[in-house]
């Protein structure tokens, strides 16, 4: 567990200094934080090393923490009210008697559950297929749209900074290729070439990632200056460039790490099917007979990208995700993939995101009152948790009744079709009349959490002085994460923060929370329980300690340099794909196939239906579900 500090360590970590984290509640969080520090043996410090069964008792502020500024400030990751409502649903607290009292709130052609890329895409392509005159209601349980593709915003020393909450990079689609992504870019006039922050030639030359992944896997080192921290004063830069010569790895570890890194031939269908039958660890250690150092090197990357450790994730994912050959240079918008759902919002409700240009698409404020006005084709209702969807007969026609909670009250609407663009973890509690085969398929789905931390810095000379822009570290006692980086951001009209070591910037930490040794589903559930039971303050302390460990000798002063810390917790970040999940086992089809079918007047569309999730699969499955729903009305 992480022991919360007192006395000298508190001062050393800068915990007594006022940072933006505390400003948002005008001192209330200072009180909460101190109370939690004092009460570290009770509810406050839910151990990270042991499973916890309940959420921290201290309430919303101690869980969600500071959310930044702007439209996303109340929606950093899964927030306390969202987690609470979802757990009430999971725990059966909305019984039939309570739901029967729900207030009638109208009738729609389509109700969409979920306001991520898939849900917004379903609404957009439904309207495209059916034309105007239809009525759509989209329910989203967070205070802001976008789902995993939301952004954090900071204001530091007058500079507006953005960072991704989760979904991060994309590959620019080939113009004219006719692919869904190409047509999406064309529909919304999204540019395919970008300008980037300039780097002063008087400063030492440094290479930056233009996203938060390119620095992670060693394969993109040609594009990024990565510092590898081997403890104490031992920093090594760009270790792959000189064949690991200056690293503390043993000779056999070096040899096998280099072999592993060179093993990136594309895999065909037959090999993909074979790799789906074994774990990545078995592939690395038994099939390839690599030194276990290879597994250790790759473990946190697989943990982030697949949700679980190499002994639980299938080898197909390991090969595809980690050893992707010649991955074209990925790029990211300043707020990650947030502009994609914003474009769809503009598509379904232009008044909600006024403007027509790319700059307002990225940075313009959302017109919240315009989201949910009577008479609109698409109404978007935020802070609304769908609780129950069931088929009913209305005037001798098949229809659906949808019950949801908003502001502590229950409402019921009717619809001719429903798109479930929320994930299976919640759908199986909402879909009251789903067929047993669908229930059985969903029972095979399991999920893992991920944590993305954005630290807004007033300056970052302590990284610059190391001659790097990204850092990677290895298992440390009480450490957190394994990598962080400062990006070179895209610049557009009206937004061009200066990239300079003495100016503010966002340092982003991406991490999965795998627990090697446990079966895949148990790993996800155990990790999520710990993760949700850990207060904001505990994570903040661990991040500060990690930064002190990395940069303390290089001029980092937490009280001076840290302006704000935002946690983005994703309880169900990844659908776990253990061996056999994707292609099925013993001739039985993958559960993915059954879920894709939906049932009755319910279409299911969520990026998880692709297995490996990405923004394109959210768009694709959202489109399919929207078009399927269009055929029902
Ligand atoms: C940490 C992380 C990093 C990622 N990085 C990348 C990347 O770099 N590139 C990439 O292409 N993809 C990335 N992805 C994947 C990709 O972004 C997601 O797969 C995609 O954005 C998911 O979109 P979605 O609409 O399918 O689901 P979601 O974004 O999960 O949206 C579903 C929405 O439904 C809401 N909801 C759930 N239950 C209810 C309910 N009962 N009532 C109302 N609303 C509800 C949820 O809160 C959510 O807002 C990343 C994902 C994560 C988690």
XYZ file of C-alpha atoms and ligand atoms in Angstrom:
686
model
C 0.000 0.000 0.000
C 1.008 3.584 -0.414
C 1.575 5.236 2.984
C 0.369 8.786 2.919
C 3.147 11.112 3.983
C 3.450 13.437 6.911
C 5.971 16.041 8.105
C 9.100 16.426 6.001
C 7.910 14.206 3.147
C 4.690 16.198 2.846
C 6.762 19.344 2.417
C 9.240 17.658 0.073
C 6.408 16.470 -2.192
C 4.887 19.944 -2.187
C 1.644 18.729 -0.600
C 1.341 21.821 1.575
C 1.500 24.131 -1.412
C -1.720 25.453 -2.883
C -2.236 24.042 -6.355
C -5.189 24.264 -8.667
C -6.369 20.915 -7.316
C -7.477 22.723 -4.185
C -8.746 25.938 -5.719
C -11.811 24.354 -7.228
C -13.556 23.771 -3.944
C -12.278 26.899 -2.218
C -10.525 24.989 0.475
C -13.022 22.180 0.926
C -10.671 19.660 -0.584
C -7.838 20.855 1.612
C -10.022 19.814 4.516
C -10.930 16.523 2.897
C -7.329 15.851 1.961
C -6.027 16.515 5.436
C -8.761 14.424 6.983
C -7.795 11.586 4.675
C -4.144 11.913 5.544
C -4.973 11.767 9.219
C -7.252 8.825 8.707
C -4.894 6.821 6.577
C -5.558 3.682 8.549
C -9.328 3.796 8.049
C -11.357 4.382 4.915
C -9.008 6.824 3.275
C -6.130 4.680 2.228
C -7.793 1.736 0.591
C -4.766 -0.447 -0.094
C -3.575 -0.758 -3.628
C -2.001 -4.072 -2.804
C -5.123 -5.806 -1.506
C -8.571 -6.078 -3.041
C -11.042 -3.620 -1.634
C -14.750 -4.182 -1.812
C -16.168 -0.710 -1.399
C -15.577 2.783 -2.630
C -13.851 5.340 -0.407
C -16.365 6.750 2.034
C -15.204 10.332 1.889
C -17.349 11.150 -1.153
C -17.087 12.742 -4.541
C -14.200 15.154 -4.052
C -11.945 12.555 -2.504
C -12.601 10.192 -5.433
C -12.833 12.377 -8.526
C -10.461 15.159 -7.502
C -9.788 18.221 -9.571
C -11.159 18.029 -13.138
C -9.443 20.965 -14.818
C -11.276 23.922 -16.328
C -13.794 24.357 -19.154
C -16.514 22.066 -20.452
C -14.793 18.869 -19.358
C -14.130 19.955 -15.759
C -16.952 17.818 -14.324
C -16.178 14.831 -16.495
C -12.638 13.597 -15.875
C -12.790 9.863 -16.461
C -15.516 7.976 -14.611
C -16.628 10.413 -11.944
C -18.086 9.622 -8.539
C -21.793 10.191 -9.417
C -21.457 7.975 -12.510
C -19.758 5.162 -10.611
C -22.338 5.408 -7.826
C -25.327 5.228 -10.188
C -23.801 2.309 -12.108
C -23.177 0.392 -8.901
C -26.730 1.003 -7.679
C -27.905 -0.520 -10.945
C -25.500 -3.467 -10.695
C -26.561 -4.110 -7.112
C -30.256 -4.268 -8.003
C -31.284 -1.141 -6.109
C -33.787 -0.128 -8.776
C -36.511 -2.696 -8.303
C -39.683 -2.927 -10.367
C -41.711 -1.024 -7.769
C -39.313 1.936 -7.868
C -39.077 1.908 -11.666
C -42.862 1.788 -12.007
C -43.028 5.257 -10.474
C -40.889 6.783 -13.252
C -42.402 9.905 -14.778
C -43.431 9.701 -18.447
C -41.123 11.891 -20.522
C -42.219 11.484 -24.144
C -41.792 9.226 -27.139
C -38.968 9.058 -29.658
C -38.185 7.179 -32.832
C -34.784 6.215 -31.461
C -33.193 6.279 -28.033
C -29.410 5.942 -27.919
C -27.763 4.898 -24.667
C -24.220 6.298 -24.453
C -22.679 9.520 -25.736
C -19.249 8.295 -26.782
C -18.145 8.116 -30.423
C -20.343 5.052 -31.049
C -23.520 6.595 -29.603
C -23.069 9.888 -31.418
C -22.257 7.991 -34.620
C -25.434 5.914 -34.214
C -27.519 9.097 -33.936
C -25.693 10.718 -36.865
C -25.996 7.771 -39.268
C -29.593 7.076 -38.161
C -30.584 10.605 -39.179
C -28.584 10.285 -42.399
C -30.532 7.121 -43.234
C -33.995 8.254 -42.184
C -33.923 11.985 -42.983
C -35.265 14.850 -40.933
C -38.547 14.659 -39.092
C -37.362 11.865 -36.811
C -36.937 12.301 -33.095
C -33.873 10.940 -31.325
C -32.963 11.054 -27.639
C -29.380 10.327 -26.591
C -28.750 9.553 -22.916
C -25.251 10.024 -21.506
C -24.434 9.447 -17.864
C -21.464 11.841 -17.644
C -21.611 15.626 -17.514
C -19.980 15.810 -20.956
C -20.084 13.866 -24.211
C -17.246 11.941 -25.792
C -16.914 8.839 -23.616
C -13.329 7.634 -23.546
C -12.490 10.309 -26.125
C -12.746 13.328 -23.838
C -10.097 15.888 -22.975
C -8.712 17.717 -19.939
C -8.230 21.457 -20.060
C -5.976 23.565 -17.832
C -5.256 27.248 -17.461
C -1.685 27.692 -16.253
C -0.096 31.130 -16.084
C -2.555 32.366 -18.685
C -1.807 29.476 -21.081
C -4.658 27.160 -22.056
C -3.373 23.594 -22.154
C -5.141 20.476 -23.318
C -4.455 16.817 -22.666
C -6.192 13.554 -23.573
C -8.301 11.782 -20.963
C -7.957 8.432 -22.693
C -8.365 7.939 -26.425
C -5.301 9.499 -27.886
C -3.959 8.986 -31.366
C -5.096 8.171 -34.873
C -3.670 7.475 -38.293
C -4.766 9.986 -40.911
C -7.036 8.165 -43.411
C -5.943 8.039 -47.037
C -7.865 10.757 -48.929
C -10.207 9.323 -51.540
C -9.823 5.760 -50.266
C -13.585 5.607 -49.690
C -13.142 4.045 -46.265
C -15.554 4.971 -43.494
C -12.839 7.042 -41.825
C -12.002 8.817 -45.085
C -15.677 9.700 -45.593
C -15.945 10.823 -41.981
C -12.999 13.203 -42.450
C -14.609 14.494 -45.640
C -18.092 14.882 -44.077
C -16.721 17.109 -41.334
C -13.998 18.854 -43.370
C -11.348 17.605 -40.973
C -7.839 18.580 -42.085
C -5.323 15.828 -42.863
C -2.214 17.923 -42.571
C -1.294 19.770 -39.432
C 1.016 22.397 -38.029
C 2.950 21.588 -34.867
C 4.478 23.635 -32.089
C 7.859 24.942 -33.187
C 11.044 24.246 -31.261
C 13.494 27.073 -30.749
C 16.725 26.274 -32.611
C 18.734 27.915 -29.808
C 17.582 25.153 -27.468
C 19.200 21.719 -27.549
C 17.674 19.612 -30.336
C 14.979 17.322 -28.969
C 12.557 14.940 -30.624
C 8.982 14.774 -29.337
C 6.160 12.312 -29.788
C 3.049 13.825 -31.308
C 0.907 11.553 -29.189
C 1.361 9.671 -25.912
C 2.072 6.200 -27.315
C 4.958 6.619 -29.711
C 7.340 6.886 -26.774
C 6.186 3.638 -25.167
C 7.178 0.651 -27.142
C 10.714 1.203 -28.275
C 9.634 0.882 -31.891
C 9.110 4.594 -32.317
C 12.413 5.593 -30.783
C 13.486 6.941 -34.146
C 10.885 9.647 -33.573
C 11.221 10.402 -29.855
C 14.019 10.982 -27.362
C 13.219 8.541 -24.579
C 15.046 8.442 -21.255
C 15.184 5.052 -19.532
C 15.489 5.267 -15.758
C 17.417 2.384 -14.246
C 17.389 3.755 -10.708
C 19.274 6.427 -8.742
C 21.459 8.416 -11.103
C 21.267 5.891 -13.934
C 19.487 7.455 -16.876
C 20.146 6.010 -20.328
C 18.904 7.676 -23.476
C 17.470 5.942 -26.561
C 18.671 2.520 -25.491
C 17.720 0.731 -28.701
C 19.855 3.020 -30.852
C 23.054 1.378 -29.595
C 21.662 -2.122 -29.173
C 21.116 -1.793 -25.386
C 24.880 -1.488 -24.876
C 24.725 0.755 -21.807
C 21.825 -0.927 -20.073
C 22.031 -3.117 -16.972
C 20.383 -6.051 -18.797
C 22.281 -9.340 -18.862
C 23.877 -10.488 -22.116
C 21.092 -13.022 -22.776
C 18.415 -10.443 -21.971
C 19.975 -8.001 -24.432
C 20.235 -10.612 -27.149
C 16.599 -11.664 -26.734
C 15.236 -8.152 -26.370
C 16.839 -7.286 -29.698
C 15.444 -10.473 -31.266
C 11.975 -9.694 -29.907
C 12.179 -6.198 -31.267
C 13.135 -7.478 -34.714
C 10.258 -9.977 -34.747
C 7.636 -7.851 -36.404
C 6.752 -9.652 -39.606
C 3.054 -9.188 -40.373
C 0.890 -12.086 -39.214
C -1.568 -13.762 -41.546
C -5.011 -15.171 -40.702
C -3.808 -18.710 -39.912
C -1.100 -17.475 -37.567
C -3.506 -15.013 -35.995
C -5.876 -17.903 -35.214
C -3.036 -19.955 -33.767
C -1.790 -17.045 -31.647
C -5.321 -16.659 -30.308
C -4.982 -20.044 -28.588
C -2.062 -19.170 -26.302
C -1.044 -16.440 -23.908
C 1.525 -13.848 -24.906
C 3.782 -14.944 -22.052
C 3.759 -18.527 -23.342
C 4.466 -17.247 -26.804
C 7.436 -15.185 -25.607
C 8.904 -17.695 -23.170
C 7.906 -21.100 -24.609
C 7.482 -20.590 -28.343
C 10.269 -18.035 -28.786
C 12.225 -19.166 -25.697
C 13.179 -15.600 -24.868
C 14.817 -14.559 -21.642
C 12.093 -13.520 -19.108
C 13.512 -9.982 -19.335
C 11.540 -9.646 -22.574
C 8.290 -10.397 -20.751
C 9.196 -7.892 -18.043
C 9.972 -5.194 -20.604
C 6.702 -5.626 -22.429
C 4.456 -6.317 -19.409
C 3.244 -2.768 -18.689
C 2.636 -2.010 -22.369
C 0.512 -5.133 -22.768
C -1.143 -4.245 -19.448
C -2.169 -0.872 -20.834
C -3.198 -1.989 -24.300
C -4.918 -5.278 -23.446
C -5.877 -4.514 -19.829
C -4.224 -7.612 -18.377
C -0.778 -9.140 -17.952
C 1.043 -11.200 -20.554
C 0.054 -14.454 -18.791
C -3.636 -13.639 -19.384
C -3.719 -11.738 -22.693
C -3.729 -13.745 -25.901
C -0.575 -13.826 -28.010
C -2.462 -12.454 -31.007
C -2.945 -9.153 -29.195
C 0.636 -9.064 -28.004
C 1.925 -9.572 -31.518
C -0.498 -7.095 -33.083
C -0.432 -4.347 -30.533
C 3.115 -4.374 -29.370
C 5.063 -5.613 -32.296
C 3.201 -3.721 -34.981
C 5.571 -3.431 -37.935
C 6.544 -0.001 -39.222
C 3.593 1.651 -37.579
C 3.074 4.855 -39.516
C 3.576 7.897 -37.451
C 0.506 8.348 -35.319
C -0.734 11.828 -34.499
C -2.983 13.239 -31.859
C -5.075 16.328 -31.418
C -4.188 18.354 -28.308
C -7.137 16.803 -26.456
C -6.590 13.350 -27.961
C -9.477 12.015 -30.026
C -11.995 14.438 -28.474
C -12.586 16.262 -31.805
C -14.169 13.123 -33.309
C -17.202 13.018 -30.985
C -17.292 16.817 -31.136
C -17.599 16.615 -34.929
C -20.465 14.130 -34.574
C -22.149 16.414 -32.051
C -21.938 19.230 -34.571
C -23.396 16.828 -37.134
C -26.464 15.951 -35.054
C -26.972 19.277 -33.282
C -25.112 22.142 -35.000
C -26.256 24.750 -32.475
C -24.663 22.784 -29.662
C -21.169 23.407 -31.011
C -21.419 26.657 -32.942
C -18.995 27.434 -35.763
C -17.906 25.659 -38.895
C -14.133 25.696 -38.739
C -11.673 23.232 -37.261
C -10.561 25.615 -34.515
C -14.055 25.974 -33.010
C -14.520 22.245 -33.468
C -11.487 21.652 -31.262
C -11.757 24.491 -28.771
C -15.181 26.149 -29.000
C -17.378 26.015 -25.905
C -20.355 23.677 -25.998
C -23.706 25.477 -25.920
C -25.193 23.271 -23.209
C -28.765 24.692 -23.289
C -28.936 23.798 -27.008
C -28.291 20.106 -26.347
C -31.742 19.240 -25.114
C -34.420 21.518 -26.551
C -37.940 20.482 -27.357
C -38.561 20.103 -31.101
C -34.972 19.223 -32.068
C -34.248 16.215 -34.252
C -31.632 14.948 -31.804
C -31.865 15.785 -28.115
C -28.849 15.039 -25.948
C -29.477 14.536 -22.250
C -26.402 14.601 -20.024
C -26.054 13.288 -16.453
C -28.761 10.755 -17.373
C -28.181 7.064 -16.558
C -30.240 4.512 -18.483
C -31.515 1.869 -16.061
C -33.849 -0.391 -17.951
C -34.776 -1.144 -21.558
C -37.628 -3.543 -22.330
C -39.950 -4.382 -25.183
C -43.601 -3.363 -24.783
C -46.747 -3.254 -26.947
C -48.129 0.219 -27.587
C -51.362 0.505 -29.580
C -50.785 -2.977 -30.978
C -47.280 -2.080 -32.200
C -43.961 -3.318 -30.861
C -42.038 -0.620 -29.055
C -39.571 -0.146 -26.217
C -39.763 1.478 -22.805
C -36.577 3.074 -21.491
C -36.241 4.153 -17.872
C -33.468 6.476 -16.768
C -32.353 8.471 -13.757
C -31.441 12.124 -13.859
C -30.906 14.413 -10.891
C -32.202 11.793 -8.474
C -35.548 11.357 -10.308
C -36.708 8.539 -12.557
C -38.155 9.075 -16.038
C -39.579 6.774 -18.686
C -39.610 7.352 -22.452
C -40.921 5.254 -25.320
C -39.065 4.458 -28.544
C -39.423 2.396 -31.698
C -35.757 1.390 -31.592
C -32.875 1.535 -29.127
C -29.146 1.600 -29.772
C -27.059 0.426 -26.845
C -23.774 2.279 -27.390
C -22.716 1.580 -23.825
C -20.522 -1.388 -22.977
C -21.529 -4.906 -22.020
C -20.622 -4.404 -18.351
C -23.673 -2.161 -17.969
C -25.861 -3.377 -20.846
C -26.380 -6.728 -19.162
C -27.984 -4.947 -16.201
C -30.151 -2.690 -18.391
C -31.546 -5.056 -21.037
C -34.362 -6.546 -18.993
C -35.697 -8.962 -21.629
C -32.560 -10.021 -23.458
C -32.518 -13.613 -24.698
C -30.545 -16.171 -22.630
C -28.014 -16.628 -25.461
C -27.155 -12.950 -25.361
C -26.899 -13.030 -21.573
C -24.582 -16.054 -21.861
C -22.431 -14.231 -24.411
C -22.192 -11.145 -22.203
C -21.252 -13.336 -19.250
C -18.036 -14.140 -21.121
C -17.069 -10.472 -21.391
C -14.696 -9.107 -18.776
C -13.027 -5.727 -18.490
C -9.933 -4.083 -17.085
C -9.342 -0.545 -15.856
C -6.805 2.065 -16.971
C -5.585 5.280 -15.433
C -4.469 8.368 -17.316
C -2.953 11.164 -15.258
C -2.295 14.597 -16.672
C 0.057 16.758 -14.627
C -0.024 20.419 -15.626
C 3.467 21.831 -15.143
C 4.504 25.453 -14.862
C 7.840 24.531 -16.457
C 9.644 21.310 -17.401
C 13.323 22.181 -17.504
C 14.026 19.125 -15.329
C 12.968 16.905 -18.267
C 14.740 19.064 -20.833
C 18.005 18.902 -18.871
C 17.941 15.133 -19.218
C 17.938 15.575 -22.991
C 14.654 13.695 -23.427
C 10.931 14.345 -23.846
C 9.667 10.969 -22.642
C 10.618 8.675 -19.769
C 10.328 4.970 -19.127
C 11.008 3.308 -15.788
C 10.891 -0.191 -14.379
C 9.334 -1.858 -11.326
C 10.054 0.361 -8.380
C 8.758 -0.143 -4.850
C 5.622 1.927 -4.481
C 6.147 3.301 -7.983
C 3.275 4.106 -10.255
C 2.992 3.764 -14.020
C 5.897 3.091 -16.318
C 6.084 5.998 -18.741
C 5.265 9.649 -19.203
C 5.922 12.236 -21.884
C 5.574 15.793 -23.044
C 4.119 16.043 -26.518
C 4.651 18.387 -29.382
C 1.128 19.710 -29.795
C -0.805 20.495 -32.902
C -1.343 24.239 -33.324
C -4.288 25.892 -35.034
C -5.736 29.367 -35.367
C -6.462 30.642 -31.873
C -4.467 27.983 -30.067
C -0.701 27.884 -30.191
C 0.876 27.396 -26.765
C 4.643 27.833 -26.820
C 6.787 24.704 -26.523
C 9.661 25.712 -24.270
C 11.154 24.147 -21.139
C 10.420 27.293 -19.135
C 6.774 27.451 -20.182
C 3.750 25.412 -18.999
C 3.107 21.991 -20.502
C 1.202 18.790 -19.718
C 3.114 15.688 -18.630
C 0.902 12.653 -19.305
C 1.084 9.252 -17.614
C -0.691 6.300 -19.287
C -1.029 3.043 -17.387
C -2.941 -0.192 -17.146
C -3.229 -1.920 -13.772
C -2.615 -5.612 -14.520
C -2.068 -8.180 -11.759
C 0.104 -10.980 -13.164
C -0.729 -14.453 -11.919
C -4.514 -14.099 -11.793
C -6.922 -15.416 -14.437
C -7.989 -12.722 -16.913
C -11.481 -11.981 -15.595
C -10.417 -12.138 -11.939
C -7.510 -9.856 -12.750
C -9.797 -7.227 -14.275
C -12.337 -7.352 -11.436
C -9.723 -7.328 -8.674
C -7.782 -4.531 -10.249
C -10.942 -2.447 -10.753
C -12.058 -2.965 -7.142
C -8.697 -1.715 -5.827
C -8.605 1.091 -8.293
C -12.069 2.378 -7.431
C -11.373 2.101 -3.719
C -8.261 4.257 -3.956
C -8.823 7.928 -3.109
C -7.590 10.709 -5.339
C -5.088 11.790 -2.703
C -3.422 8.399 -2.635
C -2.830 8.531 -6.381
C -1.649 12.123 -6.145
C 0.956 11.191 -3.546
C 2.185 8.286 -5.642
C 2.512 10.457 -8.730
C 4.472 13.057 -6.770
C 6.727 10.368 -5.312
C 7.294 8.908 -8.771
C 8.216 12.299 -10.163
C 10.575 12.941 -7.234
C 12.216 9.595 -7.832
C 12.704 10.352 -11.530
C 13.449 14.054 -11.506
C 14.307 15.038 -7.905
C 18.040 15.089 -8.714
C 17.434 17.117 -11.858
C 15.902 20.276 -10.491
C 12.266 19.210 -10.106
C 10.546 21.068 -7.289
C 6.966 19.847 -6.858
C 5.781 22.895 -4.947
C 7.076 25.174 -7.708
C 6.520 23.070 -10.823
C 3.170 21.309 -10.390
C 0.164 23.489 -11.178
C -2.538 20.805 -11.236
C -3.048 17.043 -11.328
C -6.068 15.437 -12.991
C -6.853 11.723 -12.720
C -8.908 10.084 -15.436
C -10.099 6.720 -14.153
C -11.579 4.295 -16.660
C -13.147 1.395 -14.786
C -13.878 -0.614 -17.950
C -11.202 0.729 -20.267
C -10.586 -2.509 -22.128
C -12.549 -5.566 -23.079
C -10.179 -8.351 -22.047
C -9.311 -10.822 -24.778
C -7.896 -13.997 -23.221
C -6.979 -16.930 -25.494
C -10.004 -18.191 -27.421
C -12.146 -15.120 -26.922
C -11.764 -13.623 -30.372
C -12.230 -16.672 -32.577
C -14.063 -18.927 -30.131
C -12.983 -22.355 -28.880
C -13.885 -25.952 -29.795
C -15.958 -24.832 -32.768
C -18.108 -22.518 -30.620
C -18.324 -18.969 -31.998
C -16.844 -16.007 -30.200
C -19.299 -14.297 -27.827
C -18.601 -11.149 -29.835
C -20.631 -12.607 -32.700
C -23.757 -13.095 -30.597
C -23.596 -9.648 -29.048
C -23.217 -7.989 -32.462
C -26.612 -9.424 -33.467
C -28.593 -7.538 -30.815
C -32.233 -8.681 -30.470
C -35.746 -7.474 -31.113
C -35.744 -3.705 -31.582
C -32.405 -3.324 -29.786
C -29.248 -2.727 -31.856
C -25.945 -3.002 -30.046
C -23.045 -0.834 -31.172
C -19.925 -0.158 -29.107
C -16.253 -0.190 -30.018
C -15.756 -3.335 -27.910
C -17.591 -5.370 -30.563
C -14.381 -5.141 -32.557
C -12.372 -6.788 -29.790
C -9.404 -4.427 -29.879
C -11.035 -1.046 -29.354
C -10.188 2.140 -31.194
C -11.956 5.278 -32.350
C -12.530 3.792 -35.821
C -14.264 0.715 -34.403
C -16.486 3.001 -32.301
C -17.460 4.846 -35.475
C -17.982 1.636 -37.421
C -20.136 -0.160 -34.857
C -22.034 3.050 -34.069
C -22.781 3.479 -37.776
C -23.929 -0.135 -38.131
C -26.231 0.132 -35.115
C -27.654 3.479 -36.292
C -28.392 2.048 -39.734
C -29.913 -1.097 -38.240
C -32.170 1.045 -36.059
C -33.149 3.114 -39.110
C -34.487 -0.053 -40.727
C -36.734 -0.645 -37.684
C -38.649 2.641 -37.752
C -7.182 4.783 -21.892
C -7.657 4.610 -23.301
C -6.836 4.969 -24.351
C -7.260 4.817 -25.662
N -6.448 5.216 -26.679
C -6.890 5.153 -27.952
C -6.126 5.688 -29.006
O -5.039 6.222 -28.803
N -6.618 5.614 -30.275
C -7.825 5.032 -30.552
O -8.237 5.021 -31.714
N -8.557 4.507 -29.552
C -8.133 4.573 -28.261
N -8.901 4.091 -27.256
C -10.132 3.359 -27.602
C -11.262 4.239 -28.128
O -11.106 5.543 -27.784
C -12.544 3.794 -27.567
O -12.710 2.455 -27.948
C -13.728 4.614 -28.081
O -13.558 5.995 -27.858
C -14.933 4.134 -27.328
O -16.075 4.739 -27.871
P -17.476 4.090 -27.597
O -18.483 5.090 -27.983
O -17.525 2.732 -28.170
O -17.545 3.877 -26.015
P -17.367 4.846 -24.808
O -16.410 5.900 -25.103
O -17.157 3.934 -23.656
O -18.801 5.542 -24.692
C -19.885 4.937 -24.046
C -20.597 6.029 -23.270
O -21.767 5.485 -22.683
C -21.892 6.011 -21.388
N -22.754 5.132 -20.598
C -22.429 3.943 -20.043
N -23.492 3.458 -19.374
C -24.496 4.339 -19.521
C -25.817 4.388 -19.045
N -26.334 3.405 -18.290
N -26.580 5.458 -19.359
C -26.088 6.453 -20.134
N -24.809 6.460 -20.588
C -24.034 5.409 -20.298
C -20.452 6.021 -20.918
O -20.263 6.802 -19.787
C -19.742 6.569 -22.134
O -19.722 7.969 -22.145
C -8.522 4.259 -25.931
C -9.349 3.889 -24.866
C -8.928 4.076 -23.566
C -9.837 3.706 -22.432
